[in-house]
XYZ file of C-alpha atoms in Angstrom:
151
model
C -16.123 -17.404 -3.451
C -15.203 -19.498 -6.458
C -14.832 -16.536 -8.852
C -11.593 -15.179 -7.460
C -10.944 -12.355 -5.111
C -12.611 -9.560 -7.076
C -10.904 -6.754 -5.214
C -7.494 -7.925 -6.450
C -8.266 -7.034 -10.053
C -6.022 -4.337 -11.426
C -3.808 -3.887 -8.376
C -0.614 -2.205 -9.504
C 2.556 -3.366 -7.805
C 1.706 -7.067 -7.725
C 3.654 -9.488 -9.873
C 1.582 -11.931 -11.909
C 2.404 -14.673 -9.385
C 1.333 -12.439 -6.469
C -1.837 -11.403 -8.307
C -2.667 -15.081 -8.864
C -2.081 -15.802 -5.163
C -4.488 -13.059 -4.056
C -7.002 -13.777 -6.801
C -7.166 -17.495 -6.030
C -6.915 -17.361 -2.218
C -7.956 -13.793 -1.323
C -11.010 -14.646 0.751
C -9.079 -17.256 2.685
C -6.089 -14.915 3.218
C -8.424 -12.156 4.377
C -10.093 -14.484 6.881
C -6.702 -15.537 8.264
C -5.461 -11.941 8.424
C -8.600 -10.772 10.266
C -8.583 -13.710 12.684
C -11.808 -15.210 11.336
C -9.892 -18.427 10.645
C -7.283 -19.845 12.970
C -4.007 -21.018 11.436
C -3.688 -24.777 11.159
C -0.192 -25.074 9.685
C 3.151 -23.435 10.314
C 2.880 -21.560 6.997
C -0.508 -20.166 8.024
C 0.834 -19.175 11.449
C 3.747 -17.408 9.725
C 1.274 -15.586 7.467
C -0.640 -14.330 10.524
C 2.625 -13.177 12.124
C 3.459 -11.223 8.956
C 0.018 -9.604 9.020
C 0.630 -8.547 12.619
C 4.005 -7.084 11.528
C 5.939 -9.456 13.795
C 8.054 -10.868 10.983
C 9.042 -10.022 7.427
C 7.139 -11.598 4.518
C 8.907 -14.478 2.773
C 6.370 -16.511 0.807
C 4.508 -15.423 -2.314
C 1.259 -15.325 -0.323
C 2.781 -13.188 2.430
C 4.316 -10.707 -0.020
C 1.162 -10.583 -2.124
C -1.132 -9.921 0.837
C 1.098 -7.203 2.311
C 1.351 -5.422 -1.054
C -2.376 -5.801 -1.642
C -3.149 -4.407 1.823
C -0.819 -1.424 1.358
C -2.302 -0.533 -2.022
C -5.845 -0.737 -0.637
C -4.905 1.376 2.376
C -3.439 3.987 0.026
C -6.691 4.016 -1.974
C -8.813 4.537 1.137
C -6.612 7.319 2.489
C -6.389 9.128 -0.861
C -10.179 9.042 -1.177
C -10.631 10.527 2.298
C -8.077 13.256 1.618
C -9.673 14.273 -1.676
C -13.314 14.087 -0.547
C -13.052 15.656 2.853
C -10.132 17.982 2.330
C -8.711 16.106 5.281
C -5.120 16.295 6.366
C -2.747 13.395 5.944
C -3.404 10.865 8.760
C -0.692 10.173 11.314
C -0.530 6.522 10.209
C 1.341 7.723 7.102
C 4.903 7.497 8.378
C 8.281 6.891 6.785
C 8.226 3.253 7.960
C 5.727 2.397 5.227
C 7.158 1.013 1.961
C 7.588 3.197 -1.118
C 4.836 1.192 -2.860
C 2.336 2.699 -0.414
C 3.570 6.260 -0.913
C 3.735 5.957 -4.685
C 0.211 4.523 -4.877
C -1.142 7.191 -2.549
C 0.393 10.040 -4.552
C -0.673 8.485 -7.878
C -4.270 8.228 -6.647
C -4.228 11.813 -5.400
C -2.894 13.064 -8.737
C -5.714 11.227 -10.538
C -8.297 12.716 -8.196
C -6.811 16.166 -8.639
C -7.271 15.898 -12.421
C -10.984 15.311 -11.901
C -11.411 18.106 -9.386
C -8.495 20.523 -8.907
C -8.051 21.095 -5.207
C -5.198 22.923 -3.501
C -5.605 20.706 -0.433
C -4.630 17.706 -2.544
C -1.368 19.362 -3.614
C -0.620 20.241 0.025
C -1.327 16.640 1.001
C 1.062 15.362 -1.685
C 3.831 17.627 -0.408
C 3.194 16.442 3.165
C 3.195 12.790 2.068
C 6.500 13.093 0.195
C 8.052 14.966 3.125
C 7.058 12.150 5.485
C 8.325 9.534 3.052
C 11.720 11.184 2.712
C 12.155 12.392 6.304
C 15.615 11.551 7.541
C 16.734 9.993 4.268
C 20.056 11.067 2.812
C 19.290 13.727 0.231
C 22.823 14.958 -0.433
C 23.231 13.123 -3.722
C 19.687 13.457 -5.009
C 17.263 16.347 -4.886
C 13.819 14.929 -4.276
C 10.927 16.698 -6.001
C 7.329 17.024 -4.802
C 6.334 14.462 -7.396
C 8.553 11.750 -5.983
C 10.927 11.869 -8.912
C 14.664 12.211 -8.536
C 17.058 14.560 -10.205
C 20.784 14.124 -9.862
C 22.442 17.332 -8.619
């Protein structure tokens, strides 16, 4: 455990301070988040509440862990979609942050380069539709690739 949280290496979307927080305390944060350790301080209790989605993240550790978790979830889902030709899971809803959607689509595009698959392109369209559902699109026309073009 003294080498750093190896799974944090190369996570896009984390600031250097957030990366350092996950790298130095990742195993401990994971244990708190999974309930393997009980919180002993108010800050730790707040962290657990953030992990349970009962409050918004405020500290560097809270923000770092939430971002890290979202990016890892996106990696797992993109792998399942590309390998199994599976549809987009129902857990992918517009309530998730854009970081999740952007990471998911980026991973799917990378996987599509390795093995062109029409199911991947369908999944990307579904993902972007869920991301943008109900958002005001009068001013901007949203493309399948998540980019924006001013009308």
